CSV table of C-alpha atoms and ligand atoms in Angstrom, one decimal:
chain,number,residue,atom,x,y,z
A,137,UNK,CA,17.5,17.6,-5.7
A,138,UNK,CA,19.9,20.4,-6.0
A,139,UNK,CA,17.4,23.3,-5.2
A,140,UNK,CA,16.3,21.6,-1.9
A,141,UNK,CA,19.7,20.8,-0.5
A,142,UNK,CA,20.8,24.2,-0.6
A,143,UNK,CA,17.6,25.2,1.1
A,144,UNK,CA,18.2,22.5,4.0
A,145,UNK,CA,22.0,23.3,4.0
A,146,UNK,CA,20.1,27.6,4.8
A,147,UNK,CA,17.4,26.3,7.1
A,148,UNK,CA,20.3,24.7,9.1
A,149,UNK,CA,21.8,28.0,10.0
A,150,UNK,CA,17.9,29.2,10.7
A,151,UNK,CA,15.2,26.8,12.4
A,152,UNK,CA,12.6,29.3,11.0
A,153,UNK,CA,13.2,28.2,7.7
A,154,UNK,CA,13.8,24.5,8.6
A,155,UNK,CA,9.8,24.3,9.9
A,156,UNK,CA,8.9,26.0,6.7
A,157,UNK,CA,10.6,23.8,4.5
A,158,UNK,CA,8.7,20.8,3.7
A,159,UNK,CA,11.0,18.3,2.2
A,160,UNK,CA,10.1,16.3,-1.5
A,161,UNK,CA,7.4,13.4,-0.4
A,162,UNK,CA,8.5,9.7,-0.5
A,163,UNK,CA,7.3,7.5,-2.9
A,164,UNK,CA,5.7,4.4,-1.8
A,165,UNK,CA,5.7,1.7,-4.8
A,166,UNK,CA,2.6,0.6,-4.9
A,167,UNK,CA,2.5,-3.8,-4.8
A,168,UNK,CA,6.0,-3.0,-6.2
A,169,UNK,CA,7.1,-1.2,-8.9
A,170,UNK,CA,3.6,-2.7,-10.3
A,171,UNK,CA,3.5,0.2,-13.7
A,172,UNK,CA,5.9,-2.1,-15.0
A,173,UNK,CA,5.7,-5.5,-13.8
A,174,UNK,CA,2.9,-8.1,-12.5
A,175,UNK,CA,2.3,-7.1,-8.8
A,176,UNK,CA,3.6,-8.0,-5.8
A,177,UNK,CA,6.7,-10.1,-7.7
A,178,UNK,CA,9.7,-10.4,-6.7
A,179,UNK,CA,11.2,-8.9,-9.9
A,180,UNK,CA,8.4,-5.6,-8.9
A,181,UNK,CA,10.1,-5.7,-5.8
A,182,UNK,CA,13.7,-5.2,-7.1
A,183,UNK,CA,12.4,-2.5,-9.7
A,184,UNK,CA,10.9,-0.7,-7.0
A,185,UNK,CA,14.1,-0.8,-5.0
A,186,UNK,CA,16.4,-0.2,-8.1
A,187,UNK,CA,13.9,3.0,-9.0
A,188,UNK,CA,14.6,4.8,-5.9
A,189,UNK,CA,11.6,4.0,-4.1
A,190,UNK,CA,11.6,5.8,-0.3
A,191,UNK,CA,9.1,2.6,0.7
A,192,UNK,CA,8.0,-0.5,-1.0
A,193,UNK,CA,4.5,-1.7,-0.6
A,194,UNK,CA,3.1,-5.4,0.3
A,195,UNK,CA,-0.7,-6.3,0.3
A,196,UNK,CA,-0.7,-9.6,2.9
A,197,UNK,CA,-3.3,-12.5,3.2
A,198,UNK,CA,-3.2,-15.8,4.7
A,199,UNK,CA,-2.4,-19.4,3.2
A,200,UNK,CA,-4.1,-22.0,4.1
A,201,UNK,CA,-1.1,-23.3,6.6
A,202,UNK,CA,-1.3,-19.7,8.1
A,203,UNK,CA,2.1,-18.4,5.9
A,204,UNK,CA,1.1,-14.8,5.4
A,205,UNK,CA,1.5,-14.4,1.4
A,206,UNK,CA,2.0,-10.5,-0.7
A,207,UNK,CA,-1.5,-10.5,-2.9
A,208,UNK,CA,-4.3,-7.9,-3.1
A,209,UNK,CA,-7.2,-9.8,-3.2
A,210,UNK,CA,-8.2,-12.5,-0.8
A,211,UNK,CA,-8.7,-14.3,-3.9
A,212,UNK,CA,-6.2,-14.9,-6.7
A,213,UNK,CA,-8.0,-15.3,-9.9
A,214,UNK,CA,-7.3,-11.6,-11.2
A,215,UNK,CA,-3.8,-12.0,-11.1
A,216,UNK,CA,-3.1,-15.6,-11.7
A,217,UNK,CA,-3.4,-19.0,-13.4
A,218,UNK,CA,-5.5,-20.4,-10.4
A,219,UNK,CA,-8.6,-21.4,-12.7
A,220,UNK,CA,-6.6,-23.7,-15.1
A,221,UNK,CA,-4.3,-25.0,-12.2
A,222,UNK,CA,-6.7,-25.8,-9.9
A,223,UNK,CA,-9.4,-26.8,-11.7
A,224,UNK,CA,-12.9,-27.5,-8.9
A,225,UNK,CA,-11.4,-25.7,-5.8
A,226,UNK,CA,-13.4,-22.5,-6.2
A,227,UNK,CA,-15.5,-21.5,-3.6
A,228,UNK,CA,-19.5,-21.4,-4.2
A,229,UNK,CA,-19.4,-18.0,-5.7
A,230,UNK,CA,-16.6,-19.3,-8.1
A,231,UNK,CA,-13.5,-17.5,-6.7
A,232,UNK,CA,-10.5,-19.3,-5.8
A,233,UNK,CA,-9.1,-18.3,-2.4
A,234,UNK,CA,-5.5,-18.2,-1.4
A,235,UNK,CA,-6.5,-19.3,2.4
A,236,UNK,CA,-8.0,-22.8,0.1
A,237,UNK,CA,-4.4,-23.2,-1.3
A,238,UNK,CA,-1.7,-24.0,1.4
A,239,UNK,CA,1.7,-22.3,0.2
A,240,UNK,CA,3.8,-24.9,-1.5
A,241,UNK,CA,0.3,-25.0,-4.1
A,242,UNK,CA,0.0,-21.3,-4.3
A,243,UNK,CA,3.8,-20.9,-5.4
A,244,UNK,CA,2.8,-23.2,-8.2
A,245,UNK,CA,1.2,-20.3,-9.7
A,246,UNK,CA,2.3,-18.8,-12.5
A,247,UNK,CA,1.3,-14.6,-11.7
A,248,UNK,CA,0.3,-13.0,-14.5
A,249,UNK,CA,-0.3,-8.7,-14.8
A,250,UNK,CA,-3.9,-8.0,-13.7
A,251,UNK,CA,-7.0,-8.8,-15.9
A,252,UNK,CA,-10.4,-9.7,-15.6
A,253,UNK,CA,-11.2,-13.1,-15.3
A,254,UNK,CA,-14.5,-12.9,-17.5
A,255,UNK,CA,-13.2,-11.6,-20.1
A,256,UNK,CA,-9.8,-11.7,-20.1
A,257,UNK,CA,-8.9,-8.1,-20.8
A,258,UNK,CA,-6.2,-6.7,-18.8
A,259,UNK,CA,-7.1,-3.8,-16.3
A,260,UNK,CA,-4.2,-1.2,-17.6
A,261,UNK,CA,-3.4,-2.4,-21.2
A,262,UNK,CA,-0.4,-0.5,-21.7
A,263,UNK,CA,1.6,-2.2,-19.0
A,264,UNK,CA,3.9,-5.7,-18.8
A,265,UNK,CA,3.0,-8.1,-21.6
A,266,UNK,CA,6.2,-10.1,-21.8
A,267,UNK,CA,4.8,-13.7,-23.1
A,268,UNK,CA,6.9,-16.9,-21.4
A,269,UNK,CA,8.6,-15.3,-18.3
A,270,UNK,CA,7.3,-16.7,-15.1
A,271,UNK,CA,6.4,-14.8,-12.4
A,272,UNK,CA,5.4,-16.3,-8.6
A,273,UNK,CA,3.8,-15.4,-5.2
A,274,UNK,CA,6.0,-14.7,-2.6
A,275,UNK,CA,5.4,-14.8,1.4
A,276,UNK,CA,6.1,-11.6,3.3
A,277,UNK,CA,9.2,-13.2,4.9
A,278,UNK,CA,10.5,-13.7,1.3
A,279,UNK,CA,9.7,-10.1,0.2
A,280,UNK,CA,11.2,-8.3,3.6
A,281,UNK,CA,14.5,-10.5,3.2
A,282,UNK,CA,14.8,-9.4,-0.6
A,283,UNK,CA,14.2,-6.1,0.4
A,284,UNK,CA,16.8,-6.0,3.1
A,285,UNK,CA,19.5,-7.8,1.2
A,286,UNK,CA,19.4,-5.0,-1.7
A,287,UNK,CA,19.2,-2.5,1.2
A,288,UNK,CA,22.7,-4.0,2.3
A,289,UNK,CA,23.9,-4.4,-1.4
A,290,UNK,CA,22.8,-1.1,-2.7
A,291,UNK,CA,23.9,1.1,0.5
A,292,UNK,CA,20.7,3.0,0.1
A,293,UNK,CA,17.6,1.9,2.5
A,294,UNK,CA,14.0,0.9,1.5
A,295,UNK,CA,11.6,1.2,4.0
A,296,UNK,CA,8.7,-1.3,3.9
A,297,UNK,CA,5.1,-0.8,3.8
A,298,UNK,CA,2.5,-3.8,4.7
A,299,UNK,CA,-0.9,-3.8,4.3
A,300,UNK,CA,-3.1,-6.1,6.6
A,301,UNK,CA,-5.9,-7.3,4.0
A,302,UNK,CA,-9.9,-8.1,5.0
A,303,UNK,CA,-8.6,-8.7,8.9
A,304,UNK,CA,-12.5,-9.1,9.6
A,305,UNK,CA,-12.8,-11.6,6.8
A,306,UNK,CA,-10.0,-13.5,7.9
A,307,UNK,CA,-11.4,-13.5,11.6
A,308,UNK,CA,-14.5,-15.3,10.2
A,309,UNK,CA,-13.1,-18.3,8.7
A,310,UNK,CA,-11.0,-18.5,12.2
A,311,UNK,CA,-7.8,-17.4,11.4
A,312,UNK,CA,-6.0,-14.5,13.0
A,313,UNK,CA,-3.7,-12.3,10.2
A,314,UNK,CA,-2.6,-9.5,12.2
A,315,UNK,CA,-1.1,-12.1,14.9
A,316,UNK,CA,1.1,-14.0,11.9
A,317,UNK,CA,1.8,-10.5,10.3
A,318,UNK,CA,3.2,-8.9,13.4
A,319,UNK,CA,5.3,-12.0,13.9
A,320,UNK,CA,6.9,-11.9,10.8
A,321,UNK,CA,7.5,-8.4,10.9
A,322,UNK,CA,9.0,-8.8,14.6
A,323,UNK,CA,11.5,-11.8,13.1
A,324,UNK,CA,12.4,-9.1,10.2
A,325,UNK,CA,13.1,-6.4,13.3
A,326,UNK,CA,10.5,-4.3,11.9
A,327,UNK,CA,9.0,-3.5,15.4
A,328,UNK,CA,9.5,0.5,16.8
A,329,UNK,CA,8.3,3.5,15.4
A,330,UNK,CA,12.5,4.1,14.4
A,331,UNK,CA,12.1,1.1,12.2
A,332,UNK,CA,11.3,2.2,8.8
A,333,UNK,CA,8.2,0.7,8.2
A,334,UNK,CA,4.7,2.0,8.2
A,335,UNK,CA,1.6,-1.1,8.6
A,336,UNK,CA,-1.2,0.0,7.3
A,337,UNK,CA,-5.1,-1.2,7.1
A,338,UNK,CA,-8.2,0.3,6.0
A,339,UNK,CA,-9.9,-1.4,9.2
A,340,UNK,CA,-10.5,0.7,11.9
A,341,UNK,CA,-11.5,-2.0,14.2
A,342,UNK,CA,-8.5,-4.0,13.5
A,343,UNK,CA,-6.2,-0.9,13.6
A,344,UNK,CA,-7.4,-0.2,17.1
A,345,UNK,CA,-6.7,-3.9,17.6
A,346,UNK,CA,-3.2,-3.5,16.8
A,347,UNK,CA,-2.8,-0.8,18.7
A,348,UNK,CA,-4.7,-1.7,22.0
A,349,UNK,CA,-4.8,-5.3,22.2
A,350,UNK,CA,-1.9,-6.7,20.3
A,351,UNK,CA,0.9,-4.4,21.2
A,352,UNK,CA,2.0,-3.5,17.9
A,353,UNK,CA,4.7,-0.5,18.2
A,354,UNK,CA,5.9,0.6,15.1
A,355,UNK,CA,4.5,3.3,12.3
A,356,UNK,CA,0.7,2.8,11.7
A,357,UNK,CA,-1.2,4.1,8.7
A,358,UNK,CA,-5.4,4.1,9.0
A,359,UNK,CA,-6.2,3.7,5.0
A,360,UNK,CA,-9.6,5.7,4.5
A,361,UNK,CA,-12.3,5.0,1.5
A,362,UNK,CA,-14.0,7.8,-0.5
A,363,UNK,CA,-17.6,8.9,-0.1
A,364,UNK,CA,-19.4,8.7,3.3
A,365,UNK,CA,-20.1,4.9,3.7
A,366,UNK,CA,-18.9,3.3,7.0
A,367,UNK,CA,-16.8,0.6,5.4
A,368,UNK,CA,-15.7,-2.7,7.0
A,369,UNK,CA,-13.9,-2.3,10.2
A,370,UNK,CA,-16.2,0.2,11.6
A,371,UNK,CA,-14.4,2.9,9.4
A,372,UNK,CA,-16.5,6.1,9.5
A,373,UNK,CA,-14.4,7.3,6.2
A,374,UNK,CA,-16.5,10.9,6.3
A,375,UNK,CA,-16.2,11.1,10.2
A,376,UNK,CA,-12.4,10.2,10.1
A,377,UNK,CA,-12.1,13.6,7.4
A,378,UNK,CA,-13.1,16.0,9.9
A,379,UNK,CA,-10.8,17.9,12.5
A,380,UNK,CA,-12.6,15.8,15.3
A,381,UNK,CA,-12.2,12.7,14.0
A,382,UNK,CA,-8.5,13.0,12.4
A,383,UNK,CA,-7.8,13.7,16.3
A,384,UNK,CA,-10.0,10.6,17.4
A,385,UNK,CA,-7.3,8.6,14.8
A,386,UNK,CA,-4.5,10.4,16.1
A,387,UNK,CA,-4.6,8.6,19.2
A,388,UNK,CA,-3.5,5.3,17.6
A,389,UNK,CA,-1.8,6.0,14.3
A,390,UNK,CA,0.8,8.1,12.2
A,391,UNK,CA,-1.0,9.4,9.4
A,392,UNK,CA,-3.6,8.1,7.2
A,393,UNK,CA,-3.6,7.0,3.5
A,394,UNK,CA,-7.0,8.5,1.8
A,395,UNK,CA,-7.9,8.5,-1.8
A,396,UNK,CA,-6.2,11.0,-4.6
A,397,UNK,CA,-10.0,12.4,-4.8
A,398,UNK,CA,-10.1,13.5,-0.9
A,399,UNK,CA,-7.0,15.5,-1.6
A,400,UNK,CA,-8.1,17.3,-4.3
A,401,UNK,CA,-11.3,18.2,-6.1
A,402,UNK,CA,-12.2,19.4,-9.5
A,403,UNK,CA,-13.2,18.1,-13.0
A,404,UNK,CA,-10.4,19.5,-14.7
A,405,UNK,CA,-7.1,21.3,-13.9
A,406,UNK,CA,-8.8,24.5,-14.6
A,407,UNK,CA,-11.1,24.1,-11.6
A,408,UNK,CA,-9.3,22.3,-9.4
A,409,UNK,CA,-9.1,22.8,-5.4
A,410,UNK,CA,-7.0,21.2,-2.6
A,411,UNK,CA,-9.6,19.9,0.3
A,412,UNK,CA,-8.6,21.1,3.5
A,413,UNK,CA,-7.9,17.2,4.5
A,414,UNK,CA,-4.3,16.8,4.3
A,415,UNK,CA,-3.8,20.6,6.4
A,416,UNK,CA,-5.9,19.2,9.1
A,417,UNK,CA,-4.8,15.7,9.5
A,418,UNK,CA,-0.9,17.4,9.8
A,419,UNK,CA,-2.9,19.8,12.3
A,420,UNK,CA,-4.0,16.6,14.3
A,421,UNK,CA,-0.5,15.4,14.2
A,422,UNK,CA,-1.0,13.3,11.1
A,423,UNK,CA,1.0,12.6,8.1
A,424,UNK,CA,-0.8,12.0,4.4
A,425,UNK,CA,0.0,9.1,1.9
A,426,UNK,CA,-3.1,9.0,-0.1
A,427,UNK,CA,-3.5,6.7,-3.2
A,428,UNK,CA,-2.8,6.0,-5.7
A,429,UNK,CA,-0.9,8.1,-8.3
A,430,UNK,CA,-0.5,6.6,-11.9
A,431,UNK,CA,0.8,7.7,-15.3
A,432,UNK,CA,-2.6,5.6,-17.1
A,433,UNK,CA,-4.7,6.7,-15.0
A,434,UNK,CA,-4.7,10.4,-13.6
A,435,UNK,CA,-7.4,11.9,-11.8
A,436,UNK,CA,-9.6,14.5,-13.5
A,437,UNK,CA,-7.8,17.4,-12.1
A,438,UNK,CA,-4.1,16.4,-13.1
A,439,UNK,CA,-3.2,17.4,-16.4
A,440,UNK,CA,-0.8,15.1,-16.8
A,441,UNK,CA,1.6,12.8,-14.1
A,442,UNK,CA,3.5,15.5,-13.2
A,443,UNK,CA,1.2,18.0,-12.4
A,444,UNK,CA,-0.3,15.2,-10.3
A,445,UNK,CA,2.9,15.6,-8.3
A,446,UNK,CA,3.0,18.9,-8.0
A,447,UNK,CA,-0.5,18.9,-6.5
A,448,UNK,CA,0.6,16.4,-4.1
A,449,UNK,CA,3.5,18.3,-2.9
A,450,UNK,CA,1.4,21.8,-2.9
A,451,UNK,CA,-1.2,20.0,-0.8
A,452,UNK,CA,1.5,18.8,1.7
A,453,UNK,CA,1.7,15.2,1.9
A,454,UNK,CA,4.5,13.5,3.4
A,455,UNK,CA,4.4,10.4,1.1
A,456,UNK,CA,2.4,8.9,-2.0
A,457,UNK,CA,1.6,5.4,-3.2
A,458,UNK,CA,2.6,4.9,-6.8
A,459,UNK,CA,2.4,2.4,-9.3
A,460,UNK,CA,5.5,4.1,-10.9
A,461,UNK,CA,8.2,4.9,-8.9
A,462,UNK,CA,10.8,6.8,-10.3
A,463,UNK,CA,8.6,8.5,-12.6
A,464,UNK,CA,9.0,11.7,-11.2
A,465,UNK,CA,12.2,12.6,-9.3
B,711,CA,CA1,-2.5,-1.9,-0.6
């Protein structure tokens, strides 16, 4: 931190130097600190915070009595006990989902680190494997109070970061998630663009939404796939890449959160190249948080976690989702 302070402290005495100065990106714990603990826990949540993470991440789906709940999936059977709770309340193509489950049954869940329900296996083996600590959902209320109350009891301020999950799925079984979000994030005063929060969605559709029809105010983040499929949402991932269309976005949101692989290119570090994406999303006005950097799994051009980083930071991002906050500092 040293290095950079004394070059603010010089760039104050000369603007010049101030707009050339980019400043260390934020990290953005990804479902919590979740390297190190089951996602989207409350005990993720207070690593995350206790780590020194700029902004704290929340996935958000609906329970059945419309209490929006932090969980990746609209289903729960990769992180949870649901199959052996719940035994006969899948749906027809044998997933459990958390709008079946009204909340009081969904915090009856014990959530475990992610794995695959065939099999068993976990997804990252070398993370959490405590046996005999329970871990349970939480609603987003519940996370942005935690969040606040070590914000107050720390002295140093998390910003949060919710993402609106499969808005278009919800729509079709009738329910409305970006109504019941907004409203818990208005009760939390998480409303302007001052208010540190960024919501974010991979729908394009629903992002406009937000923006056009449902007021929203605050920090907005378009989430963009890989490839060149139109994804759901209407989101023309290629078409949002180009100068053209990163101005079309510009019109609605703050930045956009692509893919590690649309920031940089390569098969190795040897042959690695930085796309031109992230200088012409900041030449439409855009800030960059792509996705998702971890330590156990590192794209093919990173040599390791830290020269991950440092490819981040050449490229120009303002922020990064991690799964391991703290990691690098
Ligand atoms: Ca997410």
């Amino acid at each position: 931190m040293r290095p950079l302070l004394a070059l603010a402290t010089f760039a104050f005495a000369s603007p010049l130097s101030l707009a050339a100065a980019d400043p260390v990106p934020f990290e953005i714990a990804h479902r919590g600190a979740s390297g190190y603990l089951p996602e989207h826990t409350r005990e993720a949540v207070v690593m995350a915070h206790g780590l020194g993470a700029g902004y704290i991440e929340q996935d958000v789906v609906l329970s059945a009595d419309g209490i929006p709940v932090v969980l990746h999936d609209i289903h729960l059977d990769d992180v949870s006990d649901v199959a052996t709770r719940f035994p006969g309340r899948a749906r027809d193509d044998g997933k459990h989902y958390a709008l079946d489950f009204t909340l009081a049954e969904l915090k009856q869940l014990e959530m475990r680190e992610r794995f695959k329900p065939a099999t068993g296996e976990r997804v990252f083996p070398g993370r959490y494997a405590g046996e005999g600590i329970v871990f349970r959902l939480m609603t987003l209320s519940e996370s942005l109070t935690l969040i606040a109350a070590l914000n107050a009891s720390t002295g140093r301020e998390a910003g949060v970061y919710p993402e609106i999950k499969r808005p278009a799925w919800h729509r079709a079984e009738g329910r409305d998630l970006s109504r019941a979000v907004l409203a818990v994030l208005q009760e939390h005063g998480y409303e302007d663009k001052e208010d540190r929060c960024f919501l974010q969605c991979f729908e394009y559709d629903e992002v406009r939404r937000l923006r056009d029809e449902l007021g929203y105010r605050g920090r907005l983040i378009q989430l963009l796939g890989g490839g060149d499929k139109i994804s759901e949402g209407n989101t023309d991932n290629a078409r949002f890449r180009t100068p053209e269309g990163l101005r079309e976005l510009a019109l609605r949101v703050d930045g956009i959160g692509p893919p590690l692989g649309e920031v940089a290119k390569g098969g190795d570090p040897a042959s690695r190249r930085i796309t031109s994406l992230v200088a012409d999303a900041r030449a439409a006005g855009l800030a960059v948080h792509p996705y998702t950097a971890r330590a156990d799994e590192l794209p093919k051009w990173a040599a390791d976690y830290d020269d991950l980083i440092r490819v981040l930071r050449e490229a120009g991002v303002a922020g990064y989702f991690t799964d391991f906050p703290g990691l690098v500092r």
